């Protein structure tokens, strides 16, 4: 496996392209928006500079990483030689199904088609292709160059060969693979997001304040950040969307989103990206200031 195509050059796509290129793979990075491609290359350059400054990468390695990345603004160019395509486009079922239908006809029959989706069924994605045995979930974590985990999701028809090949490849790029079956939320979000929802419910019920909840989970459970701060980083709209996937998928009321979360998303307090969530980010993300909505 030598040629990798990455669909989507946003938050995740640029990181995935970076990691493969740094490990000597030829990467085609594809996004429909030229400005996103430009931004992705700038981000990769900046992150490589940081590695050089830290002494973990040489200038030569930086240059060869950048030389390994070619960019395109249409799926029609760039995937024809791919041995593996990793789709990291917008989390929207219709967009993803459309991309996979196109990939099925544009790539050679042996090409593996992977999705970085956080919540969409791999079985459903595979079902719109003529090769569901070669469709798999490759769920990287953000930021991709730093985070070690790749959650590997086997759909109902994903073959053992495809699973083995993607497991080996993940190790070859320095990641640690962990396999799951194709159930709503896989493992990462099935465990994480209900914990976040429970933290929000506790806040809503007045059991404790924002700082107290985060301090208890940070210092008591050795989590690098508390669940409310983490929710702000993930995006409260994203947390809500994943809860809907769990609730709809399992039909179990324990996954019902808290009313407070629904209200915050409706009001536009989405966390870091909107400037306010459980904390206020009008002065950046370094100092944690509880949002005026929750300060006593
Ligand atoms: P993003 O919004 O930053 O990037 C998505 C990119 O896809 C955009 O640049 C958009 O122009 C592009 N795109 C949309 N349709 C396209 C098409 N037909 N062809 C080519 N490009 C297209 O989104 P982000 O955060 O990078 O998420 C991408 C995927 O990764 C989603 O499935 C998301 O659930 C998943 N994910 C996100 C994580 C995160 O922390 N942001 C973590 C793990 C997975």
JSON list of N, CA and C in Angstrom, two decimals, residues 44 66 107 126 154 165 212 218 220 235 251 266:
[
{"chain": "A", "resi": 44, "resn": "UNK", "atom": "N", "xyz": [-0.52, 22.14, 7.97]},
{"chain": "A", "resi": 44, "resn": "UNK", "atom": "CA", "xyz": [0.47, 21.05, 7.96]},
{"chain": "A", "resi": 44, "resn": "UNK", "atom": "C", "xyz": [1.88, 21.64, 8.08]},
{"chain": "A", "resi": 66, "resn": "UNK", "atom": "N", "xyz": [6.17, 17.35, 2.84]},
{"chain": "A", "resi": 66, "resn": "UNK", "atom": "CA", "xyz": [5.36, 18.26, 2.02]},
{"chain": "A", "resi": 66, "resn": "UNK", "atom": "C", "xyz": [5.34, 17.82, 0.56]},
{"chain": "A", "resi": 107, "resn": "UNK", "atom": "N", "xyz": [-12.37, 4.38, -8.20]},
{"chain": "A", "resi": 107, "resn": "UNK", "atom": "CA", "xyz": [-11.15, 3.73, -7.71]},
{"chain": "A", "resi": 107, "resn": "UNK", "atom": "C", "xyz": [-11.02, 2.33, -8.32]},
{"chain": "A", "resi": 126, "resn": "UNK", "atom": "N", "xyz": [-21.04, 1.12, 3.53]},
{"chain": "A", "resi": 126, "resn": "UNK", "atom": "CA", "xyz": [-20.62, 0.02, 2.66]},
{"chain": "A", "resi": 126, "resn": "UNK", "atom": "C", "xyz": [-21.72, -0.44, 1.73]},
{"chain": "A", "resi": 154, "resn": "UNK", "atom": "N", "xyz": [-15.24, -2.42, 12.03]},
{"chain": "A", "resi": 154, "resn": "UNK", "atom": "CA", "xyz": [-15.62, -3.38, 10.99]},
{"chain": "A", "resi": 154, "resn": "UNK", "atom": "C", "xyz": [-17.12, -3.34, 10.80]},
{"chain": "A", "resi": 165, "resn": "UNK", "atom": "N", "xyz": [-5.45, -5.70, 7.12]},
{"chain": "A", "resi": 165, "resn": "UNK", "atom": "CA", "xyz": [-4.61, -4.78, 6.37]},
{"chain": "A", "resi": 165, "resn": "UNK", "atom": "C", "xyz": [-4.63, -3.36, 6.98]},
{"chain": "A", "resi": 212, "resn": "UNK", "atom": "N", "xyz": [-16.56, 22.81, 39.80]},
{"chain": "A", "resi": 212, "resn": "UNK", "atom": "CA", "xyz": [-16.52, 21.66, 40.72]},
{"chain": "A", "resi": 212, "resn": "UNK", "atom": "C", "xyz": [-16.62, 20.35, 39.93]},
{"chain": "A", "resi": 218, "resn": "UNK", "atom": "N", "xyz": [-11.33, 15.78, 36.78]},
{"chain": "A", "resi": 218, "resn": "UNK", "atom": "CA", "xyz": [-9.93, 15.94, 36.37]},
{"chain": "A", "resi": 218, "resn": "UNK", "atom": "C", "xyz": [-9.00, 15.36, 37.43]},
{"chain": "A", "resi": 220, "resn": "UNK", "atom": "N", "xyz": [-9.89, 13.73, 40.30]},
{"chain": "A", "resi": 220, "resn": "UNK", "atom": "CA", "xyz": [-10.32, 12.47, 40.89]},
{"chain": "A", "resi": 220, "resn": "UNK", "atom": "C", "xyz": [-10.12, 11.28, 39.96]},
{"chain": "A", "resi": 235, "resn": "UNK", "atom": "N", "xyz": [-17.38, 20.67, 20.80]},
{"chain": "A", "resi": 235, "resn": "UNK", "atom": "CA", "xyz": [-18.50, 21.41, 20.20]},
{"chain": "A", "resi": 235, "resn": "UNK", "atom": "C", "xyz": [-19.79, 20.82, 20.75]},
{"chain": "A", "resi": 251, "resn": "UNK", "atom": "N", "xyz": [-32.53, 3.16, 20.96]},
{"chain": "A", "resi": 251, "resn": "UNK", "atom": "CA", "xyz": [-33.91, 3.39, 21.47]},
{"chain": "A", "resi": 251, "resn": "UNK", "atom": "C", "xyz": [-33.94, 3.25, 23.00]},
{"chain": "A", "resi": 266, "resn": "UNK", "atom": "N", "xyz": [-29.34, 25.38, 20.94]},
{"chain": "A", "resi": 266, "resn": "UNK", "atom": "CA", "xyz": [-30.36, 26.21, 20.28]},
{"chain": "A", "resi": 266, "resn": "UNK", "atom": "C", "xyz": [-29.99, 27.69, 20.39]}
]
